[in-house]
mmCIF file of C-alpha atoms in Angstrom:
data_model
loop_
_atom_site.group_PDB
_atom_site.id
_atom_site.type_symbol
_atom_site.label_atom_id
_atom_site.label_comp_id
_atom_site.label_asym_id
_atom_site.label_seq_id
_atom_site.Cartn_x
_atom_site.Cartn_y
_atom_site.Cartn_z
ATOM 1 C CA MET A 206 -246.466 150.671 -63.537
ATOM 2 C CA GLN A 207 -245.224 149.904 -60.024
ATOM 3 C CA LYS A 208 -244.424 152.912 -57.843
ATOM 4 C CA ILE A 209 -240.732 153.820 -57.646
ATOM 5 C CA ASN A 210 -239.880 154.700 -54.052
ATOM 6 C CA ILE A 211 -237.292 157.489 -53.818
ATOM 7 C CA LEU A 212 -235.172 158.818 -50.957
ATOM 8 C CA ILE A 213 -233.625 162.283 -51.394
ATOM 9 C CA ALA A 214 -230.491 163.486 -49.572
ATOM 10 C CA GLU A 215 -229.725 167.173 -50.168
ATOM 11 C CA ASP A 216 -228.417 169.775 -47.705
ATOM 12 C CA GLN A 217 -230.009 172.777 -49.451
ATOM 13 C CA THR A 218 -233.549 172.907 -48.080
ATOM 14 C CA MET A 219 -235.093 174.790 -51.000
ATOM 15 C CA LEU A 220 -233.633 172.373 -53.529
ATOM 16 C CA LEU A 221 -234.641 169.398 -51.398
ATOM 17 C CA ASP A 222 -238.237 170.599 -51.327
ATOM 18 C CA ALA A 223 -238.212 171.466 -55.036
ATOM 19 C CA LEU A 224 -236.902 168.026 -56.004
ATOM 20 C CA ALA A 225 -239.515 166.308 -53.866
ATOM 21 C CA THR A 226 -242.275 168.421 -55.426
ATOM 22 C CA ILE A 227 -241.123 167.728 -58.992
ATOM 23 C CA LEU A 228 -240.808 163.993 -58.430
ATOM 24 C CA GLU A 229 -244.156 163.670 -56.650
ATOM 25 C CA LEU A 230 -245.840 165.120 -59.745
ATOM 26 C CA GLU A 231 -245.005 161.846 -61.532
ATOM 27 C CA ASP A 232 -247.759 159.263 -61.050
ATOM 28 C CA ASN A 233 -245.305 156.390 -60.641
ATOM 29 C CA PHE A 234 -242.891 158.166 -58.254
ATOM 30 C CA HIS A 235 -243.189 158.294 -54.469
ATOM 31 C CA VAL A 236 -240.757 160.240 -52.276
ATOM 32 C CA VAL A 237 -240.663 158.134 -49.123
ATOM 33 C CA SER A 238 -238.077 160.160 -47.220
ATOM 34 C CA ARG A 239 -235.953 163.307 -47.449
ATOM 35 C CA HIS A 240 -232.772 164.118 -45.528
ATOM 36 C CA ALA A 241 -230.341 167.015 -45.078
ATOM 37 C CA ASN A 242 -227.197 164.867 -45.151
ATOM 38 C CA GLY A 243 -225.877 161.425 -45.948
ATOM 39 C CA LYS A 244 -225.702 160.296 -42.322
ATOM 40 C CA GLN A 245 -229.425 160.866 -41.797
ATOM 41 C CA ALA A 246 -230.176 159.073 -45.053
ATOM 42 C CA LEU A 247 -228.025 156.067 -44.128
ATOM 43 C CA THR A 248 -229.601 155.847 -40.668
ATOM 44 C CA TYR A 249 -233.028 155.738 -42.309
ATOM 45 C CA LEU A 250 -231.974 153.113 -44.862
ATOM 46 C CA MET A 251 -230.548 150.868 -42.138
ATOM 47 C CA SER A 252 -233.631 151.224 -39.945
ATOM 48 C CA ALA A 253 -236.003 148.293 -39.627
ATOM 49 C CA GLU A 254 -238.935 150.742 -39.802
ATOM 50 C CA ALA A 255 -237.812 152.274 -43.109
ATOM 51 C CA GLU A 256 -240.106 152.043 -46.100
ATOM 52 C CA ARG A 257 -238.714 150.172 -49.082
ATOM 53 C CA VAL A 258 -236.430 152.472 -51.104
ATOM 54 C CA ASP A 259 -235.713 151.783 -54.780
ATOM 55 C CA ILE A 260 -233.703 154.887 -55.655
ATOM 56 C CA VAL A 261 -231.456 157.068 -53.516
ATOM 57 C CA LEU A 262 -231.063 160.531 -55.067
ATOM 58 C CA THR A 263 -228.188 162.375 -53.412
ATOM 59 C CA ASP A 264 -225.943 165.408 -53.672
ATOM 60 C CA ILE A 265 -222.162 164.969 -53.283
ATOM 61 C CA GLU A 266 -220.928 167.578 -50.816
ATOM 62 C CA MET A 267 -223.053 167.398 -47.667
ATOM 63 C CA PRO A 268 -222.225 167.629 -43.959
ATOM 64 C CA ALA A 269 -221.803 164.532 -41.746
ATOM 65 C CA LEU A 270 -221.593 162.088 -44.668
ATOM 66 C CA THR A 271 -221.042 163.029 -48.318
ATOM 67 C CA GLY A 272 -223.024 161.596 -51.182
ATOM 68 C CA LEU A 273 -220.039 159.541 -52.309
ATOM 69 C CA GLU A 274 -219.574 158.157 -48.799
ATOM 70 C CA LEU A 275 -223.291 157.370 -48.629
ATOM 71 C CA ALA A 276 -223.095 155.553 -51.959
ATOM 72 C CA GLN A 277 -220.096 153.551 -50.749
ATOM 73 C CA GLN A 278 -221.926 152.549 -47.570
ATOM 74 C CA ILE A 279 -224.969 151.456 -49.579
ATOM 75 C CA PHE A 280 -222.724 149.483 -51.933
ATOM 76 C CA THR A 281 -220.737 147.848 -49.116
ATOM 77 C CA ALA A 282 -223.855 146.927 -47.133
ATOM 78 C CA LYS A 283 -225.453 145.519 -50.320
ATOM 79 C CA LEU A 284 -228.667 147.414 -49.671
ATOM 80 C CA ASN A 285 -231.423 146.760 -52.170
ATOM 81 C CA CYS A 286 -231.513 150.259 -53.669
ATOM 82 C CA LYS A 287 -229.718 152.108 -56.440
ATOM 83 C CA THR A 288 -227.938 155.431 -56.132
ATOM 84 C CA ILE A 289 -228.168 158.433 -58.443
ATOM 85 C CA ILE A 290 -225.978 161.475 -57.785
ATOM 86 C CA LEU A 291 -227.298 164.909 -58.691
ATOM 87 C CA THR A 292 -224.606 167.552 -58.320
ATOM 88 C CA THR A 293 -223.145 170.841 -59.512
ATOM 89 C CA PHE A 294 -219.686 169.258 -59.795
ATOM 90 C CA ALA A 295 -218.816 168.379 -63.388
ATOM 91 C CA ARG A 296 -215.544 166.808 -62.307
ATOM 92 C CA SER A 297 -214.399 163.545 -63.814
ATOM 93 C CA GLY A 298 -212.692 162.511 -60.581
ATOM 94 C CA TYR A 299 -216.006 162.524 -58.760
ATOM 95 C CA LEU A 300 -217.623 160.417 -61.478
ATOM 96 C CA ARG A 301 -214.878 157.793 -61.365
ATOM 97 C CA ARG A 302 -215.178 157.495 -57.579
ATOM 98 C CA ALA A 303 -218.970 157.372 -57.860
ATOM 99 C CA MET A 304 -218.840 154.502 -60.345
ATOM 100 C CA ASP A 305 -216.399 152.645 -58.090
ATOM 101 C CA ALA A 306 -218.942 153.072 -55.271
ATOM 102 C CA GLY A 307 -221.679 151.406 -57.293
ATOM 103 C CA VAL A 308 -223.491 154.583 -58.367
ATOM 104 C CA LYS A 309 -225.803 153.945 -61.328
ATOM 105 C CA GLY A 310 -226.653 157.523 -62.248
ATOM 106 C CA TYR A 311 -224.699 160.797 -62.280
ATOM 107 C CA LEU A 312 -226.442 163.965 -63.432
ATOM 108 C CA LEU A 313 -225.726 167.680 -63.137
ATOM 109 C CA LYS A 314 -228.156 169.928 -61.285
ATOM 110 C CA ASP A 315 -228.656 172.145 -64.309
ATOM 111 C CA SER A 316 -229.999 169.190 -66.298
ATOM 112 C CA PRO A 317 -233.656 169.436 -67.402
ATOM 113 C CA SER A 318 -236.120 167.791 -65.004
ATOM 114 C CA ASP A 319 -237.157 165.443 -67.811
ATOM 115 C CA ASP A 320 -233.595 164.077 -67.884
ATOM 116 C CA LEU A 321 -233.789 163.324 -64.170
ATOM 117 C CA ILE A 322 -237.143 161.577 -64.518
ATOM 118 C CA LYS A 323 -235.859 159.465 -67.416
ATOM 119 C CA ALA A 324 -232.683 158.661 -65.469
ATOM 120 C CA ILE A 325 -234.641 157.429 -62.445
ATOM 121 C CA ILE A 326 -236.760 155.154 -64.614
ATOM 122 C CA LYS A 327 -233.722 153.848 -66.506
ATOM 123 C CA VAL A 328 -231.713 153.131 -63.354
ATOM 124 C CA HIS A 329 -234.706 151.479 -61.695
ATOM 125 C CA GLN A 330 -234.974 149.189 -64.715
ATOM 126 C CA GLY A 331 -231.335 148.142 -64.341
ATOM 127 C CA GLY A 332 -229.585 150.621 -66.610
ATOM 128 C CA THR A 333 -227.155 153.468 -66.000
ATOM 129 C CA ALA A 334 -227.605 157.188 -66.619
ATOM 130 C CA ILE A 335 -224.468 159.331 -66.812
ATOM 131 C CA ALA A 336 -224.219 162.950 -67.983
ATOM 132 C CA PRO A 337 -222.740 162.486 -71.486
ATOM 133 C CA GLU A 338 -220.294 165.395 -71.163
ATOM 134 C CA LEU A 339 -218.529 163.550 -68.344
ATOM 135 C CA MET A 340 -218.235 160.091 -69.862
ATOM 136 C CA VAL A 341 -215.128 160.547 -72.022
ATOM 137 C CA ALA A 342 -213.222 162.806 -69.640
ATOM 138 C CA SER A 343 -213.786 160.504 -66.672
ATOM 139 C CA TRP A 344 -211.809 157.635 -68.153
ATOM 140 C CA MET A 345 -209.019 159.787 -69.575
ATOM 141 C CA GLU A 346 -208.137 161.434 -66.256
ATOM 142 C CA LYS A 347 -206.834 158.970 -63.674
ATOM 143 C CA ASP A 348 -207.002 159.619 -59.933
ATOM 144 C CA PRO A 349 -203.372 159.326 -58.740
ATOM 145 C CA LEU A 350 -204.124 159.237 -55.001
ATOM 146 C CA SER A 351 -204.316 156.203 -52.750
ATOM 147 C CA ASP A 352 -207.167 155.948 -50.229
ATOM 148 C CA LYS A 353 -204.824 156.823 -47.352
ATOM 149 C CA GLU A 354 -203.384 159.827 -49.185
ATOM 150 C CA ARG A 355 -206.884 161.027 -49.978
ATOM 151 C CA ALA A 356 -208.025 160.650 -46.370
ATOM 152 C CA ALA A 357 -205.000 162.555 -45.063
ATOM 153 C CA LEU A 358 -205.422 165.342 -47.640
ATOM 154 C CA ARG A 359 -209.128 165.680 -46.878
ATOM 155 C CA LEU A 360 -208.347 166.284 -43.202
ATOM 156 C CA ALA A 361 -205.465 168.610 -44.084
ATOM 157 C CA LYS A 362 -207.899 170.625 -46.205
ATOM 158 C CA GLU A 363 -210.037 171.068 -43.082
ATOM 159 C CA GLY A 364 -207.038 172.648 -41.354
ATOM 160 C CA LEU A 365 -206.054 169.774 -39.073
ATOM 161 C CA SER A 366 -202.435 169.431 -37.987
ATOM 162 C CA THR A 367 -200.316 166.347 -38.643
ATOM 163 C CA GLU A 368 -200.873 165.189 -35.060
ATOM 164 C CA GLN A 369 -204.651 165.679 -35.311
ATOM 165 C CA ILE A 370 -204.763 163.807 -38.627
ATOM 166 C CA SER A 371 -202.756 160.947 -37.131
ATOM 167 C CA GLU A 372 -205.294 160.664 -34.291
ATOM 168 C CA LYS A 373 -208.225 160.663 -36.711
ATOM 169 C CA LEU A 374 -206.693 158.000 -38.977
ATOM 170 C CA PHE A 375 -205.060 155.965 -36.181
ATOM 171 C CA LEU A 376 -201.653 156.392 -37.795
ATOM 172 C CA SER A 377 -198.332 157.704 -36.530
ATOM 173 C CA PRO A 378 -197.465 161.357 -37.303
ATOM 174 C CA GLY A 379 -194.519 160.151 -39.394
ATOM 175 C CA THR A 380 -196.788 157.964 -41.531
ATOM 176 C CA VAL A 381 -199.194 160.870 -42.032
ATOM 177 C CA ARG A 382 -196.333 163.120 -43.123
ATOM 178 C CA ASN A 383 -195.260 160.464 -45.619
ATOM 179 C CA TYR A 384 -198.790 160.227 -47.068
ATOM 180 C CA LEU A 385 -199.087 164.017 -47.373
ATOM 181 C CA SER A 386 -195.634 164.292 -48.931
ATOM 182 C CA SER A 387 -196.398 161.511 -51.394
ATOM 183 C CA ALA A 388 -199.711 163.142 -52.351
ATOM 184 C CA ALA A 389 -198.035 166.520 -52.885
ATOM 185 C CA SER A 390 -195.369 164.888 -55.054
ATOM 186 C CA LYS A 391 -197.941 163.096 -57.213
ATOM 187 C CA LEU A 392 -199.864 166.329 -57.744
ATOM 188 C CA ASN A 393 -196.745 168.466 -58.325
ATOM 189 C CA ALA A 394 -197.792 170.622 -55.377
ATOM 190 C CA LYS A 395 -195.490 172.717 -53.203
ATOM 191 C CA ASN A 396 -197.189 171.719 -49.935
ATOM 192 C CA ARG A 397 -200.191 169.966 -48.415
ATOM 193 C CA VAL A 398 -202.445 173.014 -48.816
ATOM 194 C CA GLU A 399 -201.781 173.266 -52.549
ATOM 195 C CA ALA A 400 -202.097 169.478 -52.891
ATOM 196 C CA ALA A 401 -205.495 169.534 -51.182
ATOM 197 C CA ARG A 402 -206.649 172.377 -53.446
ATOM 198 C CA ILE A 403 -205.558 170.550 -56.616
ATOM 199 C CA ALA A 404 -207.147 167.305 -55.489
ATOM 200 C CA HIS A 405 -210.402 169.029 -54.608
ATOM 201 C CA GLN A 406 -210.553 170.853 -57.937
ATOM 202 C CA ASN A 407 -210.204 167.538 -59.744
ATOM 203 C CA GLY A 408 -212.813 165.777 -57.625
ATOM 204 C CA TRP A 409 -210.317 163.431 -55.974
ATOM 205 C CA LEU A 410 -211.159 164.320 -52.348
#
């Protein structure tokens, strides 16, 4: 069987090393590169010197560039690799966004290593591998936020002011206030802080 070349993006060093060790034990797996965040992984993937990568195995919440943002970049750039997310977050909102970003596998970190190995093989062969406990819930719970509302809430969650958010998003302060107000209304939240908390809990940020 042809070697499956794997890139791992994970900000927890011990887990990154453990994943690489487990995968390298498989005769037909080869970990070509490992990175502490999505930005490093994307830089490698876009590099002319990069080895061919078949599977990108990534966490969701990482500094610089999240796993979902990495997946979206891979999908948009039409890179010739497939993304599998391995995360602690059993949130249907994350799964829906992952699928929209072209992700082919979504597993929880407490899954047996055999499940991960089977998922990598299945995705490499053109299939999908989704944690079964998330499948039904993901399509029953709709993300109510628009992309602009989500972007504004994400920055609000980081503690940025309306003026700072407007600079980041290249929008007027009034427009930012409208997006934050709309998001809070959709989520039945009292303010932007509560809206950001609700959205994060549901995997919508």
